[in-house]
mmCIF file of C-alpha atoms and ligand atoms in Angstrom:
data_model
loop_
_atom_site.group_PDB
_atom_site.id
_atom_site.type_symbol
_atom_site.label_atom_id
_atom_site.label_comp_id
_atom_site.label_asym_id
_atom_site.label_seq_id
_atom_site.Cartn_x
_atom_site.Cartn_y
_atom_site.Cartn_z
ATOM 1 C CA UNK A 1 13.947 14.140 6.709
ATOM 2 C CA UNK A 2 13.917 17.858 7.305
ATOM 3 C CA UNK A 3 10.675 19.448 8.450
ATOM 4 C CA UNK A 4 10.563 21.828 5.465
ATOM 5 C CA UNK A 5 11.011 18.962 3.051
ATOM 6 C CA UNK A 6 8.278 17.001 4.782
ATOM 7 C CA UNK A 7 5.873 19.934 4.608
ATOM 8 C CA UNK A 8 6.574 20.530 0.921
ATOM 9 C CA UNK A 9 6.162 16.795 0.239
ATOM 10 C CA UNK A 10 2.748 16.850 1.909
ATOM 11 C CA UNK A 11 1.729 19.937 -0.068
ATOM 12 C CA UNK A 12 2.759 18.362 -3.385
ATOM 13 C CA UNK A 13 1.041 15.059 -2.735
ATOM 14 C CA UNK A 14 -2.460 14.780 -4.127
ATOM 15 C CA UNK A 15 -5.155 14.399 -1.530
ATOM 16 C CA UNK A 16 -6.665 10.969 -1.448
ATOM 17 C CA UNK A 17 -9.914 9.520 -0.302
ATOM 18 C CA UNK A 18 -10.544 6.003 0.987
ATOM 19 C CA UNK A 19 -13.161 4.089 -0.979
ATOM 20 C CA UNK A 20 -16.072 2.825 1.116
ATOM 21 C CA UNK A 21 -16.491 -0.180 -1.160
ATOM 22 C CA UNK A 22 -12.971 -1.557 -1.640
ATOM 23 C CA UNK A 23 -11.097 0.359 1.113
ATOM 24 C CA UNK A 24 -8.356 1.377 -1.337
ATOM 25 C CA UNK A 25 -7.276 4.988 -1.813
ATOM 26 C CA UNK A 26 -7.951 7.124 -4.863
ATOM 27 C CA UNK A 27 -7.507 10.765 -5.774
ATOM 28 C CA UNK A 28 -10.104 13.235 -4.539
ATOM 29 C CA UNK A 29 -10.130 14.675 -8.054
ATOM 30 C CA UNK A 30 -11.936 11.580 -9.345
ATOM 31 C CA UNK A 31 -15.699 11.168 -9.061
ATOM 32 C CA UNK A 32 -15.502 7.443 -8.346
ATOM 33 C CA UNK A 33 -12.873 4.963 -7.260
ATOM 34 C CA UNK A 34 -10.669 3.899 -10.162
ATOM 35 C CA UNK A 35 -10.075 0.527 -8.489
ATOM 36 C CA UNK A 36 -13.662 -0.652 -8.163
ATOM 37 C CA UNK A 37 -15.913 1.988 -9.743
ATOM 38 C CA UNK A 38 -16.628 -0.109 -12.834
ATOM 39 C CA UNK A 39 -16.646 -3.529 -11.186
ATOM 40 C CA UNK A 40 -19.618 -5.630 -10.162
ATOM 41 C CA UNK A 41 -19.625 -7.525 -6.854
ATOM 42 C CA UNK A 42 -17.954 -10.647 -8.258
ATOM 43 C CA UNK A 43 -15.192 -8.644 -9.898
ATOM 44 C CA UNK A 44 -14.754 -6.676 -6.677
ATOM 45 C CA UNK A 45 -14.252 -9.921 -4.770
ATOM 46 C CA UNK A 46 -11.536 -10.980 -7.245
ATOM 47 C CA UNK A 47 -9.872 -7.563 -6.896
ATOM 48 C CA UNK A 48 -9.873 -7.761 -3.112
ATOM 49 C CA UNK A 49 -8.527 -11.329 -3.123
ATOM 50 C CA UNK A 50 -5.668 -10.249 -5.384
ATOM 51 C CA UNK A 51 -4.991 -7.197 -3.242
ATOM 52 C CA UNK A 52 -4.949 -9.232 -0.046
ATOM 53 C CA UNK A 53 -2.667 -11.820 -1.669
ATOM 54 C CA UNK A 54 -0.288 -9.012 -2.642
ATOM 55 C CA UNK A 55 -0.331 -7.714 0.916
ATOM 56 C CA UNK A 56 0.438 -11.132 2.368
ATOM 57 C CA UNK A 57 3.288 -11.562 -0.134
ATOM 58 C CA UNK A 58 4.681 -8.206 0.971
ATOM 59 C CA UNK A 59 4.487 -9.263 4.617
ATOM 60 C CA UNK A 60 6.313 -12.492 3.800
ATOM 61 C CA UNK A 61 8.995 -10.589 1.904
ATOM 62 C CA UNK A 62 9.357 -8.152 4.812
ATOM 63 C CA UNK A 63 9.809 -11.031 7.241
ATOM 64 C CA UNK A 64 12.492 -12.522 4.978
ATOM 65 C CA UNK A 65 14.368 -9.209 5.010
ATOM 66 C CA UNK A 66 14.139 -9.059 8.809
ATOM 67 C CA UNK A 67 15.565 -12.580 9.123
ATOM 68 C CA UNK A 68 18.335 -11.792 6.629
ATOM 69 C CA UNK A 69 19.121 -8.546 8.449
ATOM 70 C CA UNK A 70 19.298 -10.323 11.784
ATOM 71 C CA UNK A 71 21.537 -13.027 10.307
ATOM 72 C CA UNK A 72 23.901 -10.453 8.784
ATOM 73 C CA UNK A 73 23.907 -8.449 12.037
ATOM 74 C CA UNK A 74 24.667 -11.599 14.010
ATOM 75 C CA UNK A 75 27.503 -12.503 11.667
ATOM 76 C CA UNK A 76 28.965 -9.014 11.957
ATOM 77 C CA UNK A 77 28.843 -9.179 15.748
ATOM 78 C CA UNK A 78 30.460 -12.635 15.660
ATOM 79 C CA UNK A 79 33.236 -11.549 13.272
ATOM 80 C CA UNK A 80 33.992 -8.263 15.036
HETATM 81 ZN ZN1 LIG B 101 -13.023 1.346 -4.570
#
């Protein structure tokens, strides 16, 4: 990516703040976190469990893509 494009991308992106309560990011324009601002502690725990489950699913999917990429790369090296 060109440096000018990167700088303009950063300028266009809204600034975000990390929530102290749920550790997720939200826009600095908002007064409170839109993820957890209206949740009590039990609801926050459910939110964080779901978020962590989503993260672990993403990690698993990423590992699958790495294995598939290695297998395809190995096949290409074997064929060529
Ligand atoms: Zn939050």
